[in-house]
Amino acid sequence: MAVTASRTQEPPAVQAEFRASPSGLVARAVVATLLVAIVFTIPLITDTVWDDRVSLAAIFVIIGLSINVLTGYAGQISLGHQAFVGIGAFMSAYMVGTDGPGASFFVALPVAGLTGAALALCLGLVALRIRGLYLALITLAFGLVAQETIFNIRSFTGGGAGAEAPRPTGFVSNQAYAYLCLLFVGLFLLIDWRLAKSKAGRAIVAVRNNERVAATLGINVMAYKLFAFALSGFFAGVAGSLFAHQTKFVQAQNFDFTTTLLWVLMTVVGGLGSRAGVVVGSAFFALFQYLGDLLVKIFTFGQVHIDKITIAEYAPLVGAVLLLLTVTRYPGGIGQQLLPIRRWLSGGPFVDPKHRRKKRGAGAAGAAIAQEAPLEPVGEREAEPTEVLERVGASSEEPAAAVDAANDGQADTAVDAANDGQAETAVTTQMPAVTVAAEEKTVRRGLRAFRRKG
Amino acid sequence: MLKDVVYGLFAGATYGMLAVGLVLVYKGTRVFNFAQGEFGTLGAFFVFWLFDQVHLPYGVAAILAVALVVVVGLVMERIVIRPLLTAPRVTVLVATVGAALVMISLEIIIGKAVPRTLAPALVTKNLIEIFGVAISYQQLLLVGVLLAIGVGLVVFFRTDRGLAILATSQDSYATRVVGISVPATSRLIWGSAAFLGGLAGILQAPVVGVFGPAFMTALPGAALIPAFTAAVIGGMDSLVGAFVGGEIVGLAQGLGFHFLGLNHGVPGAQDLTVFVALLIVLLARPQGLFGKEVA
């Protein structure tokens, strides 16, 4: 199949064609450094209120990455992420608190991460048996149980009253804490990046695309699924710990149902499977209510001031509408829009070379598909970025969807990093056979139904 | 204990009512509709607005409110569900969550997050006693409406229209070949689901006492997850199962509250029982009690 065929072949010629000039490389390095530098200078130039918001954005980014590991890479939907973030927050508060061991923050943080991982692992065990729609339901119910039962155990979380979580010495100021959070964002981005490039990362994605095919390739489906859950839980637990000490006081109501849905939608809008998209999406939703106020003030020259409550009310609406747009129109999310920039920064051309090539040779290559699916414009179809979101549900239901497992755009998360253009040719050659068979079957079935009826 | 059981069984009627809507959508489109609870909340809001603010007679207000909810359901079908007709089912599920969020945020923006009270359709003063538990006429009305809907739906699925819905979900291509319009069927399904959801919300809001944004989905009504559990226990493709499942969930909640919550002080005992019930059913018998297939 596409996966095995491309392994043995050379990387496509398109990639070899383009080589950035030395000055181009310098330009890329300068822009990349500037981007990082800008993020790290924000806490320096902003006031202490905004420093706190930077921390919050950083925490949201880690949560987004956590959901991305589970939903984007492993294709397991989670509507109960508040359980993992919340358990991390309460564990951290418990560890440093007077009722608990009274440990330091730097002990509490990894413990919180491990607790999140352990809880996620429990849910992962369930996910081995239950999948698809039922898993979505289970995670939602699990989140509610965590919120109503676990977070209200008096001896652990202080019941409804909440628990105190003081900041560690040296990081008491908002500015210092913002840097601490940014540091963790950097760390997790590094882990996430290396994971996606590693054997484990590719195995997880293979399991998402088609469990059966992955198993035949010798991938331990069970182990990698559990690993994805545990890793996602660890990210979430650490994010919870950072959140607890950022607000300095945790309560069960911080982790309610709508918050979880906001986290899920910021990840989907950011673009499942796209690291850059998730980072931008998460930060955007964390800061939305403050940015909204700022933008209104700037554009009306300080004449109109909308109070914070009004904007906070509108935030979920904007998010939900963006989610619906992402799901129905732009399945790649923000990550899809960022793709040219990302490609350019990593040493490639700004414009997709494949896109250009396809335009030239569209006549011959596209003819085969055009015959089978005359309603679909060929050029558009091939230029389309991968629809990760669609593949979330495709794993067990549509083995055919696994054929376009490795596509452009998502090369780093695809089964084989090197088979960029290659998989596509495999798809082109395989498509007609599959569609012909399917069409024939449906027509025959339709006729049979017709005969029975009349 | 008997008291908690009776309470549970009456709560189960509400779950059954939402579950019927979920089963209907599942039978027709093979999708889990997470916006079903919000249809109910919208219904309660519309009645509150028409009865308390516009001062229409209660019956007129209720009918208009249900009609408005049906309109919302049709709009949602057109702009959210129709573009995703061929999309994977989990994608559609995320889309229904998005639609629910849009409704919740609109409720918060327009209605503000204030608890309100909705007048019941029937006077609450006259209570009857069942096993020493005071039951309001509103609750009896809810059970009555539920039974009527149940009989109506079972009959409906034996008619040509009902069979068309089943046919669409099994093979939309073949259904088109025999001359059944898939979009029209989809409209019918989502319109009916919105109708059932709206009705459930209008009947449930006075029973809960107070209602606010998202009251059917999250707290204080919190009926969506129990309703899903009920539908799963009964079998996602079985209408009878939805009723029975609703009662089972209600009973489990009553017993859970009595033994865990009251006797041992476990917080959120009801949610815990529902979760455990859901887990056991999915692990042991994923097709449910009356269902034929695994979703």
XYZ file of C-alpha atoms in Angstrom:
749
model
C 0.000 0.000 0.000
C 0.954 3.631 -0.018
C 2.822 3.364 3.219
C 5.089 0.505 2.362
C 5.624 1.504 -1.238
C 6.951 4.914 -0.399
C 9.443 3.607 2.158
C 11.504 1.891 -0.461
C 11.496 4.749 -2.929
C 13.609 7.875 -3.142
C 12.224 11.109 -1.715
C 10.348 13.015 -4.414
C 12.322 15.153 -6.780
C 10.343 18.272 -5.920
C 12.068 18.705 -2.601
C 15.501 18.373 -4.094
C 14.684 21.036 -6.685
C 14.385 23.847 -4.209
C 17.380 25.038 -2.242
C 17.329 28.310 -0.366
C 20.150 30.736 -1.156
C 22.618 31.646 1.616
C 21.045 35.081 1.996
C 17.654 33.400 2.114
C 18.820 31.143 4.922
C 20.118 34.149 6.858
C 16.791 35.907 6.380
C 14.973 32.850 7.679
C 17.258 32.599 10.710
C 16.787 36.299 11.502
C 12.997 36.080 11.267
C 12.884 32.936 13.403
C 15.101 34.492 16.077
C 13.036 37.662 16.011
C 9.815 35.715 16.517
C 11.192 33.952 19.579
C 12.730 37.183 20.874
C 9.432 39.060 20.537
C 7.598 36.442 22.565
C 10.221 36.576 25.292
C 10.320 40.395 25.452
C 6.559 40.729 25.886
C 6.723 40.227 29.678
C 9.564 42.787 29.865
C 7.698 45.643 28.228
C 4.159 45.001 29.454
C 2.776 45.904 32.848
C 2.195 43.372 35.574
C -1.465 42.747 34.617
C -0.455 41.726 31.129
C 2.399 39.602 32.471
C -0.232 37.542 34.214
C -2.133 37.179 30.965
C 1.010 36.014 29.199
C 1.256 33.264 31.828
C -2.338 32.306 31.156
C -1.727 32.204 27.401
C 1.327 30.007 27.981
C -0.737 27.627 30.128
C -3.447 27.487 27.461
C -0.788 26.665 24.872
C 0.370 23.701 26.962
C -3.230 22.517 27.333
C -3.696 22.901 23.582
C -0.577 20.827 22.948
C -1.924 18.217 25.355
C -5.207 17.904 23.473
C -3.292 17.932 20.201
C -1.263 14.883 21.247
C -4.432 12.972 22.044
C -6.828 14.181 19.367
C -4.512 15.463 16.653
C -1.879 12.734 16.697
C -3.631 9.730 18.216
C -7.125 10.527 16.915
C -8.794 9.915 20.298
C -11.392 12.536 21.043
C -11.428 13.998 24.550
C -14.289 16.123 25.819
C -13.249 15.721 29.457
C -9.863 17.359 29.561
C -10.780 19.363 32.638
C -10.270 16.131 34.587
C -6.556 15.979 33.780
C -5.840 19.696 34.080
C -7.887 19.893 37.270
C -6.270 16.899 38.932
C -2.873 18.442 38.183
C -3.937 21.746 39.703
C -5.355 20.210 42.872
C -2.467 17.775 43.240
C -0.007 20.636 43.004
C -1.932 22.682 45.555
C -2.161 19.640 47.833
C 1.572 18.930 47.562
C 2.646 22.432 48.553
C -0.199 22.909 51.038
C -0.040 22.531 54.801
C -2.459 19.574 54.772
C -0.209 17.667 52.393
C 3.511 16.968 52.443
C 4.374 20.674 52.119
C 6.786 20.022 49.271
C 8.356 22.653 47.059
C 6.746 23.775 43.804
C 9.437 22.067 41.766
C 8.537 18.741 43.334
C 4.806 19.381 43.112
C 4.906 20.171 39.402
C 6.235 16.818 38.166
C 4.013 15.013 40.657
C 1.028 16.898 39.232
C 2.099 15.896 35.740
C 2.405 12.245 36.735
C -0.987 12.309 38.438
C -2.518 13.700 35.267
C -0.748 10.976 33.292
C -2.048 8.264 35.651
C -5.621 9.521 35.408
C -5.380 9.758 31.628
C -3.967 6.248 31.529
C -7.097 4.984 33.306
C -9.239 6.609 30.636
C -6.886 5.204 28.004
C -7.576 1.692 29.275
C -11.255 2.353 28.669
C -10.484 3.725 25.204
C -8.896 0.420 24.253
C -12.346 -1.115 24.237
C -14.581 1.845 23.504
C -14.012 4.060 20.503
C -15.530 6.650 18.214
C -18.784 8.219 19.319
C -18.965 6.195 22.528
C -15.506 7.367 23.550
C -16.572 11.005 23.130
C -19.504 10.290 25.419
C -17.375 8.504 28.008
C -14.834 11.331 28.149
C -17.586 13.913 28.593
C -19.172 11.916 31.425
C -15.737 11.353 32.955
C -15.043 15.090 32.940
C -18.306 15.732 34.760
C -17.501 13.080 37.365
C -14.102 14.648 37.950
C -15.677 18.079 38.302
C -18.492 16.965 40.602
C -16.904 14.170 42.614
C -13.098 14.183 42.583
C -12.673 17.958 42.823
C -15.099 18.096 45.716
C -13.380 15.614 48.015
C -12.834 17.774 51.067
C -9.588 16.330 52.379
C -7.928 16.582 48.966
C -9.253 19.750 47.366
C -10.809 21.584 50.281
C -14.295 20.791 49.003
C -16.155 23.678 47.426
C -13.992 26.178 49.302
C -10.917 25.512 47.176
C -7.240 25.208 47.956
C -4.407 27.707 48.161
C -1.430 27.386 45.851
C 1.296 29.929 46.603
C 3.932 30.657 43.981
C 7.489 29.416 44.502
C 10.094 31.809 45.874
C 11.824 33.702 43.093
C 8.760 33.489 40.869
C 6.317 35.436 43.003
C 6.112 38.415 40.657
C 3.904 38.101 37.609
C 6.832 38.832 35.320
C 9.035 36.078 36.705
C 6.144 33.635 36.655
C 5.383 34.508 33.026
C 8.975 33.582 32.139
C 8.627 30.321 34.031
C 5.493 29.478 32.049
C 7.131 30.441 28.747
C 10.060 28.208 29.657
C 7.698 25.275 30.061
C 6.018 26.110 26.760
C 9.441 25.929 25.107
C 10.171 22.633 26.816
C 6.895 21.060 25.762
C 7.200 22.362 22.217
C 10.587 20.658 22.071
C 9.158 17.395 23.430
C 6.242 17.585 21.032
C 8.512 18.298 18.068
C 10.883 15.462 18.867
C 7.944 13.125 19.477
C 6.443 13.845 16.076
C 9.801 13.108 14.444
C 10.420 9.910 16.380
C 9.360 6.346 15.731
C 6.815 6.615 18.550
C 5.231 9.716 17.022
C 4.876 8.108 13.617
C 3.498 4.949 15.202
C 0.837 6.951 17.054
C -0.222 8.630 13.820
C -0.292 5.274 12.049
C -2.601 3.933 14.760
C -4.858 6.940 14.219
C -5.037 6.413 10.473
C -5.856 2.743 10.588
C -5.405 0.472 13.558
C -5.480 -2.714 11.550
C -2.915 -1.565 9.010
C -0.725 -0.286 11.848
C -0.936 -3.663 13.578
C 0.102 -5.483 10.410
C 3.148 -3.209 10.221
C 4.207 -4.495 13.623
C 3.090 -1.505 15.666
C 1.873 -2.293 19.171
C -1.470 -0.522 18.889
C -2.421 -0.917 22.538
C 0.844 0.363 23.932
C 1.012 3.415 21.683
C -2.588 4.364 22.384
C -1.925 4.217 26.115
C 1.308 6.140 25.622
C -0.573 8.920 23.829
C -3.088 9.122 26.666
C -0.383 9.180 29.336
C 1.654 11.830 27.535
C -1.402 14.005 26.984
C -2.304 13.592 30.648
C 1.218 14.573 31.691
C 1.083 17.771 29.616
C -2.342 18.557 31.052
C -1.239 17.838 34.634
C 1.737 20.177 34.360
C -0.478 22.835 32.785
C -2.864 22.395 35.710
C -0.031 22.834 38.189
C 1.135 26.018 36.457
C -2.465 27.242 36.388
C -2.946 26.577 40.112
C 0.075 28.648 41.082
C -0.775 31.337 38.545
C -4.190 31.983 40.086
C -2.793 31.101 43.560
C -6.148 29.602 44.495
C -7.891 26.650 42.849
C -11.567 25.809 42.982
C -13.619 23.078 41.356
C -15.552 25.665 39.376
C -12.370 26.646 37.499
C -12.682 23.354 35.652
C -16.240 23.268 34.435
C -17.826 21.848 31.367
C -17.697 24.990 29.210
C -14.002 25.541 29.942
C -13.230 22.104 28.572
C -15.235 22.772 25.455
C -13.310 26.037 25.010
C -10.055 24.079 25.178
C -11.252 21.575 22.622
C -12.430 24.264 20.248
C -9.219 26.293 20.541
C -7.288 23.183 19.523
C -9.596 22.335 16.636
C -9.631 25.936 15.416
C -5.852 26.036 15.781
C -5.656 22.966 13.586
C -5.428 19.396 14.832
C -2.010 17.939 14.198
C -0.437 21.323 13.506
C 1.880 22.452 16.293
C 2.160 26.067 15.134
C -1.585 26.320 14.593
C -2.370 24.981 18.064
C 0.050 27.434 19.682
C -1.476 30.425 17.892
C -5.050 29.203 18.416
C -4.605 28.541 22.130
C -2.874 31.854 22.811
C -5.573 33.648 20.824
C -8.395 32.151 22.860
C -6.603 32.743 26.161
C -6.146 36.419 25.353
C -9.283 36.973 23.317
C -11.247 38.816 25.981
C -8.354 41.200 26.655
C -7.352 41.640 23.031
C -10.959 42.441 22.136
C -10.997 45.301 24.628
C -7.613 46.542 23.395
C -8.612 46.454 19.721
C -11.880 48.291 20.310
C -9.999 50.998 22.223
C -7.389 51.388 19.494
C -9.855 51.551 16.619
C -12.124 54.069 18.322
C -9.167 56.161 19.610
C -10.112 55.402 23.183
C -13.618 56.816 22.733
C -15.494 53.567 23.147
C -14.777 51.346 26.059
C -16.455 47.983 26.309
C -16.327 46.570 29.769
C -14.553 43.307 30.317
C -17.684 41.385 31.235
C -19.344 42.107 27.898
C -16.330 40.908 25.949
C -15.886 37.867 28.147
C -19.483 37.003 27.322
C -18.854 37.187 23.593
C -15.674 35.100 23.682
C -17.395 31.674 23.618
C -19.693 32.795 20.783
C -16.795 33.880 18.583
C -14.994 30.655 19.462
C -17.984 28.469 18.677
C -18.621 30.191 15.353
C -14.942 29.788 14.445
C -15.212 26.122 15.406
C -18.189 25.587 13.116
C -16.398 27.395 10.273
C -13.321 25.246 10.828
C -15.288 22.032 10.866
C -17.481 22.784 7.861
C -15.205 24.896 5.638
C -11.513 24.912 6.639
C -10.687 21.596 8.310
C -7.002 22.528 8.629
C -7.730 25.428 10.984
C -5.210 28.170 11.655
C -2.388 25.720 11.038
C -3.476 25.461 7.418
C -3.211 29.236 6.983
C 0.205 29.281 8.639
C 1.554 26.561 6.384
C 3.418 28.795 3.864
C 5.143 30.673 6.687
C 6.136 27.465 8.406
C 7.459 25.961 5.215
C 9.463 29.081 4.488
C 10.949 29.211 7.976
C 12.072 25.601 7.783
C 14.059 26.328 4.626
C 11.472 25.633 1.946
C 9.823 27.925 -0.581
C 6.925 30.129 0.445
C 4.610 28.868 -2.275
C 3.852 25.166 -2.315
C 5.994 23.711 -5.138
C 3.636 20.789 -5.511
C 0.774 23.147 -6.098
C 2.696 24.826 -8.918
C 3.691 21.545 -10.482
C 0.171 20.171 -10.327
C -1.187 23.160 -12.165
C 1.126 22.454 -15.066
C 0.444 18.737 -15.261
C -3.132 18.775 -14.116
C -4.458 17.598 -17.457
C -2.790 14.212 -17.562
C -2.577 13.367 -13.899
C -6.041 14.564 -13.059
C -7.814 12.857 -15.943
C -8.015 9.532 -14.168
C -9.767 11.020 -11.142
C -11.892 13.358 -13.212
C -13.442 10.397 -14.937
C -14.505 8.848 -11.685
C -15.582 11.934 -9.815
C -16.608 14.465 -12.437
C -18.243 16.741 -9.885
C -15.056 17.451 -8.031
C -12.691 20.061 -9.465
C -9.394 18.229 -9.831
C -6.998 21.083 -9.185
C -8.685 21.991 -5.948
C -8.806 18.460 -4.732
C -5.106 17.918 -5.034
C -4.132 21.227 -3.531
C -6.307 20.631 -0.515
C -4.388 20.317 2.726
C -4.885 17.225 4.777
C -8.105 16.996 6.607
C -6.854 15.850 9.944
C -10.177 16.446 11.576
C -11.863 14.083 9.195
C -9.326 11.434 9.960
C -10.062 11.618 13.657
C -13.227 9.730 12.969
C -11.936 7.762 10.055
C -9.754 5.329 11.949
C -12.141 2.489 12.527
C -14.858 3.301 10.066
C -13.269 3.988 6.742
C -10.220 1.951 5.894
C -10.194 3.632 2.485
C -9.482 6.975 4.133
C -6.190 5.604 5.360
C -4.963 5.543 1.805
C -4.423 9.279 1.877
C -2.701 8.885 5.214
C 0.462 10.634 4.223
C -0.361 13.777 2.362
C 1.327 17.130 1.864
C 1.140 19.765 4.585
C 1.234 17.303 7.418
C 4.352 15.525 6.300
C 5.906 15.621 9.738
C 2.964 13.979 11.382
C 2.282 11.514 8.638
C 3.285 7.897 8.810
C 6.456 8.425 6.894
C 8.073 11.815 6.978
C 9.842 11.389 3.680
C 7.012 10.364 1.414
C 5.695 13.848 0.801
C 4.799 13.728 -2.859
C 5.014 10.005 -3.143
C 1.877 9.068 -1.281
C -0.119 11.276 -3.519
C 0.843 9.352 -6.621
C -0.148 6.192 -4.838
C -3.510 7.760 -4.098
C -3.972 8.800 -7.713
C -3.311 5.327 -9.000
C -5.425 3.623 -6.385
C -8.382 5.929 -6.348
C -10.121 4.785 -9.562
C -10.183 1.122 -8.588
C -11.608 1.885 -5.171
C -14.245 4.308 -6.419
C -15.337 2.094 -9.302
C -15.925 -0.795 -6.953
C -17.749 1.398 -4.464
C -19.917 3.058 -7.090
C -20.854 -0.224 -8.650
C -21.803 -1.607 -5.293
C -24.028 1.331 -4.387
C -25.759 1.341 -7.754
C -26.411 -2.368 -7.520
C -27.694 -1.987 -3.985
C -29.895 0.890 -5.103
C -31.364 -1.138 -7.946
C -32.075 -4.011 -5.640
C -33.897 -1.714 -3.248
C -35.757 -0.243 -6.197
C -36.928 -3.619 -7.405
C -38.072 -4.626 -3.963
C -40.076 -1.436 -3.612
C -41.792 -1.523 -6.981
C -35.079 5.174 50.195
C -38.457 4.757 48.493
C -38.579 8.530 48.241
C -35.304 8.716 46.329
C -36.417 5.894 44.051
C -39.677 7.665 43.144
C -37.794 10.919 42.560
C -35.343 9.034 40.391
C -38.066 7.446 38.315
C -39.671 10.807 37.623
C -36.296 12.312 36.720
C -35.906 9.304 34.435
C -38.915 10.445 32.435
C -37.054 13.626 31.454
C -33.974 11.642 30.469
C -36.185 9.340 28.436
C -37.672 12.319 26.633
C -34.261 13.716 25.663
C -33.047 10.214 24.866
C -35.894 9.728 22.383
C -34.623 12.782 20.482
C -31.078 11.404 20.554
C -32.242 8.013 19.296
C -34.279 9.648 16.541
C -31.244 11.566 15.272
C -29.092 8.473 15.613
C -31.534 6.288 13.710
C -31.787 8.843 10.943
C -28.228 10.113 10.589
C -25.945 7.856 12.681
C -24.800 10.866 14.667
C -24.700 11.740 18.377
C -26.398 15.091 18.775
C -24.790 16.999 21.637
C -27.070 19.972 20.952
C -30.193 18.074 22.030
C -30.059 19.478 25.566
C -29.752 23.016 24.265
C -32.931 22.620 22.214
C -34.590 22.161 25.601
C -32.941 25.181 27.180
C -33.947 27.320 24.201
C -37.534 26.088 24.568
C -37.593 27.151 28.209
C -36.146 30.561 27.308
C -38.705 31.100 24.546
C -41.621 30.249 26.827
C -40.235 32.508 29.529
C -39.959 35.343 27.033
C -43.397 34.844 25.424
C -45.288 34.153 28.666
C -43.542 36.400 31.176
C -42.476 39.277 28.952
C -44.903 39.325 26.012
C -47.765 38.103 28.243
C -49.270 35.607 25.842
C -51.530 32.876 27.225
C -49.498 29.914 28.415
C -50.734 27.478 25.784
C -50.040 29.890 22.921
C -46.632 30.722 24.335
C -45.716 27.045 24.623
C -46.802 26.219 21.077
C -44.975 29.250 19.654
C -41.884 28.396 21.671
C -41.777 24.844 20.354
C -42.247 26.196 16.827
C -39.314 28.574 17.339
C -37.128 25.725 18.579
C -38.053 23.723 15.484
C -36.953 26.698 13.376
C -33.640 26.729 15.246
C -33.283 23.005 14.597
C -33.920 23.495 10.883
C -31.426 26.363 10.666
C -28.833 24.230 12.438
C -29.531 21.382 10.032
C -29.055 23.692 7.051
C -25.821 25.439 8.052
C -24.094 22.843 10.223
C -25.324 19.351 9.412
C -25.964 19.536 5.656
C -22.390 20.516 4.688
C -21.174 17.537 6.717
C -23.506 14.946 5.237
C -20.619 12.810 4.026
C -18.125 13.709 6.769
C -16.924 11.185 9.371
C -19.238 10.866 12.329
C -16.867 12.219 14.955
C -16.508 15.391 12.873
C -20.270 15.831 12.901
C -20.234 15.189 16.650
C -17.737 18.027 17.153
C -19.960 20.186 14.956
C -23.007 19.512 17.150
C -20.914 20.433 20.192
C -20.075 23.669 18.379
C -23.747 24.301 17.661
C -24.568 23.694 21.332
C -21.859 26.190 22.307
C -23.301 28.805 19.945
C -26.712 28.365 21.570
C -25.243 28.497 25.088
C -23.290 31.671 24.383
C -26.282 33.342 22.758
C -28.339 32.445 25.826
C -25.670 34.002 28.039
C -25.374 37.151 25.921
C -29.096 37.753 25.499
C -30.506 36.164 28.637
C -27.540 36.766 31.006
C -26.426 34.081 33.433
C -29.228 34.710 35.923
C -31.353 31.931 37.362
C -35.038 32.354 36.424
C -38.199 30.533 37.284
C -40.577 29.312 34.622
C -44.238 28.959 35.497
C -45.484 25.387 35.151
C -48.147 24.427 32.641
C -50.283 23.009 35.445
C -50.795 24.528 38.872
C -48.267 23.242 41.393
C -50.314 23.755 44.529
C -52.233 20.520 44.146
C -49.824 17.765 44.845
C -50.594 14.109 44.875
C -48.721 11.655 47.007
C -47.123 8.507 45.726
C -45.456 6.404 48.435
C -45.263 9.468 50.613
C -43.565 11.531 47.930
C -45.252 14.721 46.780
C -45.510 14.674 43.010
C -46.631 17.782 41.159
C -49.087 17.659 38.293
C -46.343 19.054 36.086
C -44.340 15.868 36.610
C -47.363 13.735 35.777
C -47.907 15.829 32.651
C -44.291 15.200 31.648
C -44.736 11.454 31.988
C -48.019 11.601 30.070
C -46.505 13.592 27.193
C -43.563 11.209 27.126
C -45.822 8.185 26.785
C -47.870 9.881 24.063
C -44.691 10.748 22.134
C -43.462 7.214 22.525
C -46.577 5.654 21.071
C -46.654 8.273 18.321
C -43.057 7.620 17.295
C -43.383 3.855 17.295
C -46.370 4.212 14.973
C -44.533 6.822 12.875
C -41.609 4.495 12.171
C -44.066 2.031 10.630
C -45.317 4.594 8.080
C -43.659 5.298 4.713
C -42.054 8.521 5.968
C -40.630 6.718 8.983
C -39.262 3.944 6.820
C -37.718 6.587 4.550
C -35.761 7.898 7.538
C -34.436 4.433 8.309
C -33.592 3.870 4.654
C -31.633 7.145 4.430
C -29.468 6.202 7.369
C -28.723 2.762 5.963
C -27.868 3.722 2.396
C -28.435 7.278 1.274
C -27.427 6.501 -2.318
C -29.971 3.705 -2.725
C -32.582 5.871 -1.048
C -32.002 8.588 -3.642
C -32.361 5.997 -6.384
C -35.855 5.059 -5.226
C -36.866 8.710 -5.202
C -36.599 9.764 -1.572
C -35.105 13.199 -0.981
C -32.204 12.955 1.457
C -32.204 16.682 2.401
C -35.958 16.559 3.066
C -35.495 13.522 5.294
C -32.639 15.245 7.105
C -34.862 18.283 7.680
C -37.609 16.054 9.038
C -35.234 14.339 11.450
C -33.678 17.514 12.832
C -36.995 19.314 12.999
C -38.521 16.474 15.005
C -35.456 16.258 17.234
C -35.704 19.975 17.966
C -39.427 19.556 18.642
C -38.803 16.784 21.166
C -35.909 18.650 22.787
C -37.882 21.880 23.076
C -40.840 20.065 24.601
C -38.572 18.344 27.129
C -37.066 21.678 28.161
C -40.422 23.407 28.559
C -41.782 20.579 30.707
C -38.575 20.139 32.687
C -37.758 23.769 33.590
C -40.642 24.161 36.112
C -39.810 20.770 37.649
C -36.163 21.757 38.265
C -37.386 25.053 39.691
C -34.829 27.460 38.269
C -33.291 27.525 34.841
C -30.505 29.463 33.156
C -28.212 29.142 30.150
C -27.234 25.536 29.411
C -29.451 24.197 32.202
C -30.350 21.043 30.262
C -26.759 20.343 29.197
C -24.764 21.156 32.328
C -26.080 22.110 35.776
C -28.653 22.422 37.367
C -30.800 20.274 35.058
C -27.867 18.192 33.824
C -29.985 15.961 31.651
C -27.834 15.509 28.539
C -25.305 13.012 29.883
C -27.940 10.932 31.728
C -30.053 11.022 28.548
C -27.134 9.765 26.472
C -26.527 7.094 29.061
C -30.190 6.152 28.878
C -30.062 5.918 25.087
C -26.906 3.797 25.233
C -28.320 1.487 27.909
C -31.495 0.972 25.895
C -29.581 0.700 22.622
C -28.885 3.701 20.399
C -31.259 2.456 17.705
C -34.181 1.501 19.922
C -36.995 3.891 20.839
C -38.396 1.545 23.468
C -34.869 1.245 24.826
C -34.693 5.025 25.282
C -37.733 4.980 27.615
C -36.555 1.991 29.603
C -33.010 3.366 29.699
C -34.298 6.671 31.028
C -36.029 4.937 33.909
C -32.987 2.765 34.628
C -30.744 5.838 34.778
C -33.247 7.647 36.970
C -33.432 4.662 39.299
C -29.641 4.329 39.415
C -29.355 8.011 40.270
C -31.944 7.708 43.027
C -30.223 4.691 44.552
C -26.779 6.214 44.076
C -27.849 9.395 45.794
C -29.395 7.455 48.646
C -26.559 5.026 49.345
C -23.485 7.019 48.340
C -24.579 10.613 48.713
C -26.716 10.523 51.829
C -25.123 7.650 53.708
C -21.482 8.208 52.831
C -21.332 11.844 51.815
C -19.794 11.228 48.416
C -20.033 14.492 46.453
C -21.709 14.297 43.042
C -23.026 10.789 43.723
C -25.582 10.951 40.897
C -22.994 11.773 38.226
C -20.772 9.027 39.529
C -23.526 6.405 39.281
C -24.404 7.505 35.761
C -20.771 7.316 34.687
C -20.315 3.860 36.184
C -23.569 2.664 34.600
C -22.469 4.006 31.215
C -19.070 2.373 31.553
C -20.477 -1.023 32.522
C -22.995 -1.040 29.671
C -20.435 0.008 27.075
C -17.914 -2.568 28.218
C -20.321 -5.453 28.722
C -23.096 -4.893 26.198
C -22.310 -2.019 23.829
C -25.407 -2.627 21.690
C -27.616 -1.939 24.716
C -30.595 -3.830 26.044
C -32.880 -3.488 23.025
C -30.444 -2.371 20.349
C -29.344 -4.379 17.369
C -26.013 -2.795 16.526
C -23.019 -1.111 18.132
C -22.668 2.572 17.294
